[in-house]
Structure formats: C-alpha cells, structure tokens
Amino acid sequence: MSSTELPSLLTATASPKASAVRVAPGERLRSVRLPGITLSVRSRPPAREGLPPAVYVHGLGGSSQNWSALMPLVDGLVDSEALDLPGFGDSPPPDDGDYSVTGHARAVIRYLDSAGRGPVHLFGNSLGGAITTRVAALRPDLVRTLTLVSPALPELRVQRTAVPTAMLALPGMSALFTRFTKGWSAEQRVRGVTALCYGDPGRVTEEGFRNAVEEMERRLQLPYMWDALTRSARGIVDAYTLGGQHSLWRQAERVLAPTLLVYGRRDQLVGYRMAQRAARSFRDSRLVSLPDAGHVAMMEYPEAVAAAFRELLADTGKSSGGADQVSVSVPVGSGRRGWDLDADSASAAASAATSASASTSGSTSASATVSSARAAASSAGSDSAPGDGSSEGGPVGDGGSAGVDGGESVAEEPPKGSPGVGS
C-alpha cells in the first residue's frame, strides 16, 4: 500500500548519516547488498567454530540493537546475527518501498538465502514475530527453531493502549501526528516509548537513557523515518485483515520448527491473552510467561529469555516424542541493563509521554513459568514446498510466576549505557 500523505519524505535508498550508530562491545556492524535492498547486519564473533547460526529480527520502530542484551548470553550456543529491516536502524529503505509483512519477510529470506547458513535459529519480536512466522511457514528449510517474543499476530480485541499504533496506519494520521509532536524533545519521545514498551521503565539506567536520546535524535534526522514507520504499521494492519491461507494464524499452524513463545504480562501492545491461542496454533510450542515484562522481554529480562532458549535447545535435542508439561523457575539478576527498544510506534508513545518517567532506582527479579506444549502434527502438512516462497502472502522467496491465561565497524571501546533506542 502506498503512502500518499507523506510526499515530501525520502523513499529512495539514500541514507544520510546523522551520526554513527552505536555498536556494543564485541559487536560488528556490516552492510550487505542484496537485490533491491541493503541490510545492516549486527553480529558477534562466535565463541567457537561450528556453532549453528541464529538470526534476530526486530519489531516496528526498533533495530538490531534490540537484541544486544540477549546475544552475549547465548554466545556459546549459537553464532548470532541481528538484522536492521529495510528503513530501520542503519538499513536504507527498500528500492520498491514495500514495507508489508510479506515485503519484510522477503528481505529476511533473501538474506538467509544469500548467506547460505540455513537452517538458522530464527528470533522475532513484535512485527519481527509476524515476519519470522511467515518466513518459517513458507520456507521451513531455512528455520531450525523459532523464538517469538510478543509476536504481532492478529487480535480481534486490540488493547486500548495499542490503538494509537493501529491509527498510525490510517491515511493522513502520520502527518497529523508529526505536526502534533513537532515541539516534542527527544527526551519526551524516549520517555513515552519507554513507558509504552517496558513493564518497568525504572530498569533503564541514566546513561542508557542518554544513549537512547542520542539515537532518537539521529533517527529524527533521517528523512524517511516516518514513512518507514507508517508503511510498516499499515503492513501489520493489512496482515491482520488477511484471511484464508494468507492469515498469519493459518501460517502459524503450518510452522514445522519447534517454537518458543515468550509473553510479558505487562505488555501494552500485544495482548497477553493471545498467548494461549499462540500455544495452540504452533504445532510444536513451548510457552514462557514473564509476569513483570512488557513488550520487549529480551531487553528487560534477557537472562530469562536466554534460559528459555537453552531449554528449547535441550528439549529439541531429545528424541522423545509426545506432549509434556514442564515448569521451570528462571531467576533474573537484579542489576539493571542498558537498553534499546522496539517502539512499535511513536504514535502509541504519545499516550504515555506526558506521564512516563525513566526512574533509575530499584532492582527487580522475576520468575518465568515455562509451559512446554507440543501439538499433534497429524492435522496438516505445509502446503508450501521448501524453496518456494510464493505460495502464501505474496511472492516471498525470491532471491514472579505465572501460568497462561488465555561496510564494517567494530566497537573498540565498550559503549557506556545502552546501545540505542527504537522509536
């Protein structure tokens, strides 16, 4: 869907550099040119040779920095790479201006095909969860396991706090919002985003907040930022309205890879009540409930997410079949981390910006209840053959405790605070 209300915004691949993108200790940032897109890829040197590859996909308004807290915790398990989706982070917009879920999925598939490292352990948060679900359904040959943190799968009853995000997709709304927030400082925007995406904004450090403000200022200077955000928001709404074989829920049922689902009870963007449906839809699923987490659990509680992923690997390494239920208590360290986040829309942040505060005191702990539920796979096999990316959702394949309710740069010095912020 084209964006007609933002004619002045740059949609070409030119990517002016307002400032350098922050790179965390041990990370590398490189640019990969592919047909129609250029992707910025954040990686860490593998702990040893021969580790299986892992690829991480951020959500709406986020970037590869959203995974910087999690990646070091799984260094000995996987060889990690996090992508900046086209138009986000340090990746320029796609040549064709396609920000649909299918368009983003195509970009991920092109990268995986070009890298030749599949199958990979695929991670996705929010919009990235919808994208990676589609990738796993259409190209099972590329996916070893699937880990979804608050995946943006269709909800009939959207939370009130998520309504502004959906409204961003309406014609004219982005221009209206940019006029309304013209006088907002980067600090105000970051506080609003933090209040929207974190279960506890107090986990943000002072230095992390300053780094996030710097990243926000950098993004605001990119002339295509709002265009990428608006069109991607429309892509989510469009994906929510699709039925039949193109439905994301239908595609979730067709995912063959063992799937880890992570939901936060304080998520203001993806309803926690959807956790049960997701656990039923993915045929080989395990569900982790984090009672104090918000929308970006891999940033708030990376230790808990890493522990659940280790459990997934240990579980899938066993040959025993059948359904089981496993409850595991995962302690989370009390130290607060630097941060970056998926803003799933600066528009949604508007509702919280005036009252949010990034407190720097206190510490938290959480326990995760891990429910392992394997659905029988006898009902259906995947319609799409491995290697065919065009059978669904458009042509993609070209080149405490809680149960369930319902070019290359290298960091030479450790950056202080957080790696950045999603807007």
Coordinates of C-alpha atoms in Angstrom, one line a residue:
M1 CA 0.0 0.0 0.0
S2 CA 1.5 3.4 -1.0
S3 CA 1.8 6.3 1.4
T4 CA 0.2 9.3 -0.2
E5 CA 0.1 11.7 2.7
L6 CA 3.9 11.9 3.0
P7 CA 5.0 13.1 -0.4
S8 CA 8.0 15.0 1.0
L9 CA 9.6 12.1 2.7
L10 CA 12.5 10.3 1.0
T11 CA 11.7 6.8 -0.1
A12 CA 14.9 6.2 -2.1
T13 CA 17.8 4.2 -0.8
A14 CA 19.9 7.2 0.0
S15 CA 20.6 7.0 3.8
P16 CA 22.1 10.3 5.2
K17 CA 24.3 9.6 8.2
A18 CA 23.3 11.9 11.1
S19 CA 25.8 10.2 13.4
A20 CA 27.5 6.9 13.9
V21 CA 25.3 4.0 15.0
R22 CA 26.2 2.7 18.4
V23 CA 28.0 -0.7 18.5
A24 CA 28.2 -2.6 21.8
P25 CA 31.4 -4.3 23.0
G26 CA 32.2 -7.4 20.9
E27 CA 29.8 -6.5 18.1
R28 CA 30.5 -5.8 14.5
L29 CA 28.3 -3.9 12.0
R30 CA 28.4 -4.6 8.3
S31 CA 26.4 -3.7 5.3
V32 CA 25.1 -6.4 2.9
R33 CA 23.8 -5.5 -0.5
L34 CA 21.1 -7.7 -2.0
P35 CA 18.7 -7.3 -5.0
G36 CA 16.5 -4.3 -4.2
I37 CA 17.7 -3.9 -0.6
T38 CA 20.7 -3.1 1.6
L39 CA 20.7 -4.6 5.1
S40 CA 22.8 -3.6 8.0
V41 CA 23.8 -6.7 10.0
R42 CA 25.0 -6.7 13.6
S43 CA 27.0 -9.7 14.7
R44 CA 29.2 -11.2 17.4
P45 CA 32.3 -13.4 16.8
P46 CA 31.2 -16.9 17.6
A47 CA 32.5 -18.5 20.8
R48 CA 33.9 -21.4 18.8
E49 CA 33.8 -22.7 15.3
G50 CA 30.8 -24.8 14.1
L51 CA 28.1 -23.2 16.2
P52 CA 24.7 -23.2 14.5
P53 CA 23.7 -19.7 13.1
A54 CA 21.0 -17.6 14.7
V55 CA 19.3 -14.6 13.1
Y56 CA 17.3 -11.9 15.0
V57 CA 14.5 -9.7 13.6
H58 CA 13.3 -6.6 15.5
G59 CA 9.9 -5.0 15.7
L60 CA 8.3 -1.8 14.4
G61 CA 10.4 1.2 15.1
G62 CA 13.2 -0.9 16.5
S63 CA 16.6 -2.0 15.2
S64 CA 19.2 -4.8 15.5
Q65 CA 20.3 -3.1 18.8
N66 CA 17.1 -4.5 20.4
W67 CA 19.0 -7.8 20.6
S68 CA 22.3 -6.6 22.0
A69 CA 21.4 -7.6 25.6
L70 CA 20.4 -11.1 24.6
M71 CA 23.1 -12.1 22.1
P72 CA 26.1 -12.2 24.6
L73 CA 24.0 -14.6 26.8
V74 CA 23.8 -17.2 24.0
D75 CA 27.3 -16.8 22.7
G76 CA 28.2 -20.4 23.5
L77 CA 25.1 -21.8 21.9
V78 CA 24.7 -20.0 18.5
D79 CA 26.5 -17.8 16.1
S80 CA 24.4 -14.6 16.3
E81 CA 23.5 -12.0 13.6
A82 CA 20.8 -9.4 14.0
L83 CA 19.3 -7.6 11.0
D84 CA 18.1 -4.0 10.6
L85 CA 15.0 -4.3 8.5
P86 CA 14.8 -2.0 5.4
G87 CA 14.2 1.5 6.5
F88 CA 15.1 0.9 10.2
G89 CA 18.3 1.0 12.2
D90 CA 21.1 1.6 9.8
S91 CA 19.4 0.0 6.7
P92 CA 18.2 2.3 4.0
P93 CA 14.6 2.0 2.6
P94 CA 13.9 -0.8 0.1
D95 CA 14.1 0.2 -3.6
D96 CA 10.4 -0.7 -4.1
G97 CA 9.1 1.0 -1.0
D98 CA 7.4 -2.3 0.1
Y99 CA 7.1 -2.3 3.9
S100 CA 4.4 -5.0 4.1
V101 CA 4.9 -8.1 6.3
T102 CA 5.5 -10.0 3.1
G103 CA 8.0 -7.4 1.9
H104 CA 10.0 -7.6 5.1
A105 CA 9.8 -11.5 5.1
R106 CA 11.1 -11.4 1.6
A107 CA 14.1 -9.3 2.8
V108 CA 14.8 -11.8 5.6
I109 CA 14.6 -14.7 3.1
R110 CA 16.9 -13.0 0.6
Y111 CA 19.5 -12.6 3.4
L112 CA 19.2 -16.2 4.6
D113 CA 19.4 -17.5 1.0
S114 CA 22.4 -15.3 0.2
A115 CA 24.3 -16.1 3.4
G116 CA 23.8 -19.9 2.8
R117 CA 23.9 -20.5 6.6
G118 CA 20.5 -22.1 7.0
P119 CA 18.7 -23.6 8.7
V120 CA 19.0 -21.0 11.4
H121 CA 17.6 -20.4 14.9
L122 CA 15.2 -17.6 14.0
F123 CA 14.2 -15.0 16.6
G124 CA 11.5 -12.3 16.2
N125 CA 9.9 -9.6 18.3
S126 CA 6.5 -7.9 17.7
L127 CA 6.4 -7.1 14.0
G128 CA 9.5 -9.3 13.7
G129 CA 7.5 -12.1 15.2
A130 CA 4.9 -11.8 12.4
I131 CA 7.7 -11.6 9.8
T132 CA 9.5 -14.7 11.1
T133 CA 6.3 -16.6 11.4
R134 CA 5.7 -16.1 7.8
V135 CA 9.3 -17.0 6.9
A136 CA 9.1 -20.2 8.9
A137 CA 5.7 -21.2 7.3
L138 CA 6.9 -20.5 3.7
R139 CA 10.5 -21.7 4.0
P140 CA 10.8 -24.4 6.6
D141 CA 14.1 -25.4 5.0
L142 CA 15.6 -22.1 6.4
V143 CA 14.4 -22.4 10.0
R144 CA 15.8 -24.8 12.7
T145 CA 13.9 -23.3 15.7
L146 CA 11.6 -20.3 16.0
T147 CA 11.7 -18.0 19.1
L148 CA 8.9 -15.3 19.2
V149 CA 8.9 -12.5 21.8
S150 CA 5.4 -10.9 21.9
P151 CA 4.7 -11.7 18.3
A152 CA 2.3 -9.3 16.5
L153 CA -0.3 -11.9 15.5
P154 CA -3.9 -10.8 14.7
E155 CA -6.1 -9.8 17.6
L156 CA -9.8 -9.2 17.3
R157 CA -9.9 -7.2 20.5
V158 CA -7.0 -4.9 20.5
Q159 CA -5.9 -3.3 23.8
R160 CA -6.7 0.3 24.2
T161 CA -3.0 1.1 24.7
A162 CA -2.3 -0.4 21.2
V163 CA -5.0 1.6 19.4
P164 CA -2.7 4.6 18.6
T165 CA -0.3 2.2 16.8
A166 CA -3.1 0.9 14.6
M167 CA -4.3 4.5 14.0
L168 CA -0.8 5.4 12.6
A169 CA -1.7 3.2 9.6
L170 CA -4.7 5.5 8.7
P171 CA -4.2 7.9 5.7
G172 CA -3.2 11.3 7.0
M173 CA -2.6 10.2 10.6
S174 CA 1.2 10.3 10.3
A175 CA 1.2 13.8 9.0
L176 CA -1.2 14.8 11.8
F177 CA 0.9 13.2 14.4
T178 CA 4.2 14.8 13.2
R179 CA 2.5 18.2 13.4
F180 CA 1.1 17.4 16.8
T181 CA 4.5 16.3 18.2
K182 CA 6.7 18.8 16.3
G183 CA 7.7 20.5 19.6
W184 CA 8.5 17.3 21.5
S185 CA 12.1 16.9 22.5
A186 CA 13.9 13.6 22.0
E187 CA 13.8 13.1 25.8
Q188 CA 10.0 13.3 25.8
R189 CA 9.8 10.8 22.9
V190 CA 12.1 8.4 24.6
R191 CA 10.2 8.6 27.9
G192 CA 7.0 7.9 26.1
V193 CA 8.4 4.9 24.2
T194 CA 9.9 3.5 27.4
A195 CA 6.6 3.7 29.3
L196 CA 4.8 2.0 26.4
C197 CA 7.3 -0.9 25.8
Y198 CA 8.8 -1.6 29.2
G199 CA 6.9 -3.4 32.0
D200 CA 9.1 -1.4 34.4
P201 CA 10.7 1.8 33.0
G202 CA 12.7 2.0 36.2
R203 CA 15.1 -0.7 34.8
V204 CA 16.5 1.9 32.5
T205 CA 19.8 3.4 33.6
E206 CA 20.6 7.1 33.4
E207 CA 23.4 6.5 31.0
G208 CA 21.2 4.2 29.0
F209 CA 18.6 6.9 28.8
R210 CA 21.1 9.4 27.5
N211 CA 22.3 7.0 24.8
A212 CA 18.7 6.3 23.8
V213 CA 18.1 10.1 23.4
E214 CA 21.2 10.3 21.2
E215 CA 19.8 7.5 19.0
M216 CA 16.4 9.2 18.8
E217 CA 18.0 12.4 17.7
R218 CA 19.9 10.5 15.0
R219 CA 16.7 8.8 13.7
L220 CA 14.7 12.1 13.7
Q221 CA 17.2 13.4 11.2
L222 CA 16.5 10.6 8.7
P223 CA 14.0 12.0 6.2
Y224 CA 12.4 8.6 5.6
M225 CA 11.9 7.6 9.2
W226 CA 8.2 8.4 9.4
D227 CA 7.5 6.9 6.0
A228 CA 9.1 3.6 7.0
L229 CA 7.2 3.6 10.3
T230 CA 3.8 4.5 8.7
R231 CA 4.0 2.0 5.9
S232 CA 5.2 -0.8 8.2
A233 CA 2.3 -0.1 10.6
R234 CA 0.0 -0.4 7.6
G235 CA 1.7 -3.6 6.7
I236 CA 0.7 -5.0 10.1
V237 CA -2.9 -3.9 9.8
D238 CA -3.1 -5.3 6.3
A239 CA -1.7 -8.7 7.6
Y240 CA -4.2 -8.7 10.4
T241 CA -7.1 -8.4 7.9
L242 CA -6.0 -11.2 5.6
G243 CA -8.0 -14.5 5.9
G244 CA -7.7 -18.0 4.4
Q245 CA -4.3 -19.3 3.6
H246 CA -2.7 -15.9 3.9
S247 CA -3.8 -15.5 7.5
L248 CA -0.9 -15.3 10.0
W249 CA -2.7 -17.7 12.3
R250 CA -3.1 -20.2 9.4
Q251 CA 0.6 -19.8 8.7
A252 CA 1.4 -20.3 12.4
E253 CA -0.4 -23.7 12.2
R254 CA 1.9 -24.7 9.4
V255 CA 5.2 -23.9 11.1
L256 CA 7.2 -27.1 11.4
A257 CA 10.0 -25.8 13.5
P258 CA 10.0 -26.2 17.3
T259 CA 8.7 -22.8 18.6
L260 CA 9.4 -20.9 21.8
L261 CA 6.8 -18.3 22.7
V262 CA 7.7 -15.5 25.2
Y263 CA 4.9 -13.2 26.5
G264 CA 5.0 -10.5 29.1
R265 CA 2.0 -9.9 31.4
R266 CA 2.6 -6.1 31.3
D267 CA 2.7 -5.9 27.5
Q268 CA 0.7 -2.9 26.4
L269 CA 0.9 -3.6 22.7
V270 CA 0.4 -7.4 22.3
G271 CA -2.4 -8.8 24.5
Y272 CA -1.2 -11.5 26.9
R273 CA -4.5 -13.3 26.4
M274 CA -3.2 -14.2 22.9
A275 CA -0.6 -16.5 24.5
Q276 CA -2.9 -19.4 24.8
R277 CA -4.0 -19.2 21.2
A278 CA -0.5 -19.0 20.0
A279 CA 0.5 -22.0 22.1
R280 CA -2.4 -24.0 20.5
S281 CA -1.6 -22.7 16.9
F282 CA 2.1 -23.6 16.7
R283 CA 2.2 -27.3 16.5
D284 CA 5.4 -27.8 18.5
S285 CA 5.3 -25.0 21.0
R286 CA 6.7 -24.0 24.4
L287 CA 5.3 -21.0 26.3
V288 CA 7.2 -18.7 28.7
S289 CA 5.3 -16.3 30.8
L290 CA 7.1 -13.3 32.4
P291 CA 4.9 -11.6 34.9
D292 CA 6.8 -8.3 35.1
A293 CA 7.9 -8.0 31.5
G294 CA 6.4 -5.7 28.9
H295 CA 6.7 -5.8 25.1
V296 CA 10.4 -6.3 24.8
A297 CA 11.3 -9.1 27.2
M298 CA 14.6 -9.8 25.5
M299 CA 15.7 -6.4 26.6
E300 CA 14.1 -6.3 30.1
Y301 CA 14.8 -9.9 31.1
P302 CA 17.4 -11.2 28.7
E303 CA 18.6 -13.8 31.2
A304 CA 15.2 -15.4 31.4
V305 CA 14.8 -15.4 27.6
A306 CA 18.3 -16.9 27.2
A307 CA 17.5 -19.6 29.8
A308 CA 14.2 -20.5 28.0
F309 CA 16.1 -20.7 24.7
R310 CA 18.7 -23.1 26.3
E311 CA 15.8 -25.2 27.5
L312 CA 14.4 -25.2 24.0
L313 CA 17.7 -26.4 22.6
A314 CA 18.0 -29.1 25.2
D315 CA 14.4 -30.2 24.7
T316 CA 14.6 -30.4 20.9
G317 CA 17.9 -32.3 21.2
K318 CA 16.0 -35.2 22.7
S319 CA 14.4 -37.8 20.6
S320 CA 11.4 -38.5 22.9
G321 CA 8.0 -37.6 21.3
G322 CA 4.6 -36.8 22.7
A323 CA 3.2 -34.0 24.7
D324 CA 4.7 -32.9 28.1
Q325 CA 4.4 -30.1 30.6
V326 CA 7.5 -28.6 32.2
S327 CA 7.6 -25.8 34.7
V328 CA 10.9 -24.1 35.2
S329 CA 11.7 -21.3 37.6
V330 CA 14.2 -18.8 36.0
P331 CA 15.8 -16.3 38.4
V332 CA 16.6 -13.0 36.8
G333 CA 19.5 -10.9 38.0
S334 CA 18.7 -7.7 39.9
G335 CA 21.2 -5.5 38.1
R336 CA 19.7 -3.1 35.5
R337 CA 20.9 -3.2 31.9
G338 CA 21.5 -0.6 29.3
W339 CA 18.6 -0.5 26.8
D340 CA 17.2 -0.1 23.4
L341 CA 13.7 -0.9 22.4
D342 CA 11.1 -1.6 19.8
A343 CA 8.8 1.3 19.9
D344 CA 6.1 -0.3 17.9
S345 CA 5.1 3.3 17.1
A346 CA 6.0 6.7 18.3
S347 CA 2.3 7.5 17.9
A348 CA 1.4 4.9 20.5
A349 CA 4.0 6.5 22.7
A350 CA 2.1 9.7 22.6
S351 CA -0.5 8.4 25.0
A352 CA 2.1 7.9 27.7
A353 CA 4.7 10.5 27.0
T354 CA 3.4 13.2 29.4
S355 CA 3.3 10.9 32.5
A356 CA 6.2 8.5 31.9
S357 CA 9.4 8.7 33.9
A358 CA 12.6 6.7 33.4
S359 CA 13.4 6.1 37.0
T360 CA 16.9 5.0 37.8
S361 CA 16.4 3.4 41.2
G362 CA 15.5 0.0 42.5
S363 CA 16.0 -3.5 41.2
T364 CA 13.7 -6.3 40.1
S365 CA 13.6 -10.0 39.8
A366 CA 11.2 -12.3 38.0
S367 CA 10.5 -15.9 37.6
A368 CA 9.3 -17.5 34.3
T369 CA 6.9 -20.3 34.1
V370 CA 7.8 -22.3 31.1
S371 CA 5.0 -24.4 29.7
S372 CA 6.0 -26.9 27.1
A373 CA 3.1 -27.9 24.9
R374 CA 3.5 -30.0 21.8
A375 CA 0.5 -30.0 19.5
A376 CA 0.0 -33.1 17.4
A377 CA 1.1 -32.6 13.8
S378 CA -1.3 -35.1 12.3
S379 CA -3.8 -32.5 11.1
A380 CA -1.8 -30.9 8.2
G381 CA 1.5 -30.7 6.4
S382 CA 2.8 -27.5 5.0
D383 CA 1.4 -26.5 1.6
S384 CA 4.5 -24.7 0.6
A385 CA 7.4 -26.7 -0.5
P386 CA 10.8 -25.8 0.8
G387 CA 12.5 -23.4 -1.6
D388 CA 9.1 -22.0 -2.8
G389 CA 8.5 -18.6 -1.4
S390 CA 5.4 -17.7 -3.4
S391 CA 2.6 -19.9 -2.2
E392 CA 1.3 -17.6 0.6
G393 CA 1.2 -14.0 1.5
G394 CA 2.6 -12.9 -1.9
P395 CA 5.9 -13.8 -3.5
V396 CA 8.4 -14.1 -0.7
G397 CA 11.1 -16.5 -1.7
D398 CA 12.8 -14.6 -4.4
G399 CA 16.4 -14.0 -4.3
G400 CA 7.2 -13.8 39.7
S401 CA 5.5 -16.9 38.4
A402 CA 2.5 -17.1 36.1
G403 CA 0.7 -19.6 34.1
V404 CA -1.0 -19.0 30.8
D405 CA -4.4 -17.2 30.8
G406 CA -6.0 -17.3 27.8
G407 CA 30.7 -1.6 5.4
E408 CA 32.1 -3.0 8.8
S409 CA 32.6 -1.2 12.0
V410 CA 33.9 -2.7 15.3
A411 CA 33.5 -1.3 18.8
E412 CA 36.9 -0.6 20.0
E413 CA 35.8 0.6 23.4
P414 CA 32.8 -0.5 25.5
P415 CA 30.0 2.0 24.9
K416 CA 28.5 3.4 28.1
G417 CA 24.9 2.6 28.8
S418 CA 22.6 1.3 26.2
P419 CA 23.2 0.6 22.5
G420 CA 20.4 2.9 21.4
V421 CA 16.6 3.2 21.2
G422 CA 13.9 2.2 18.9
S423 CA 11.4 5.0 18.1

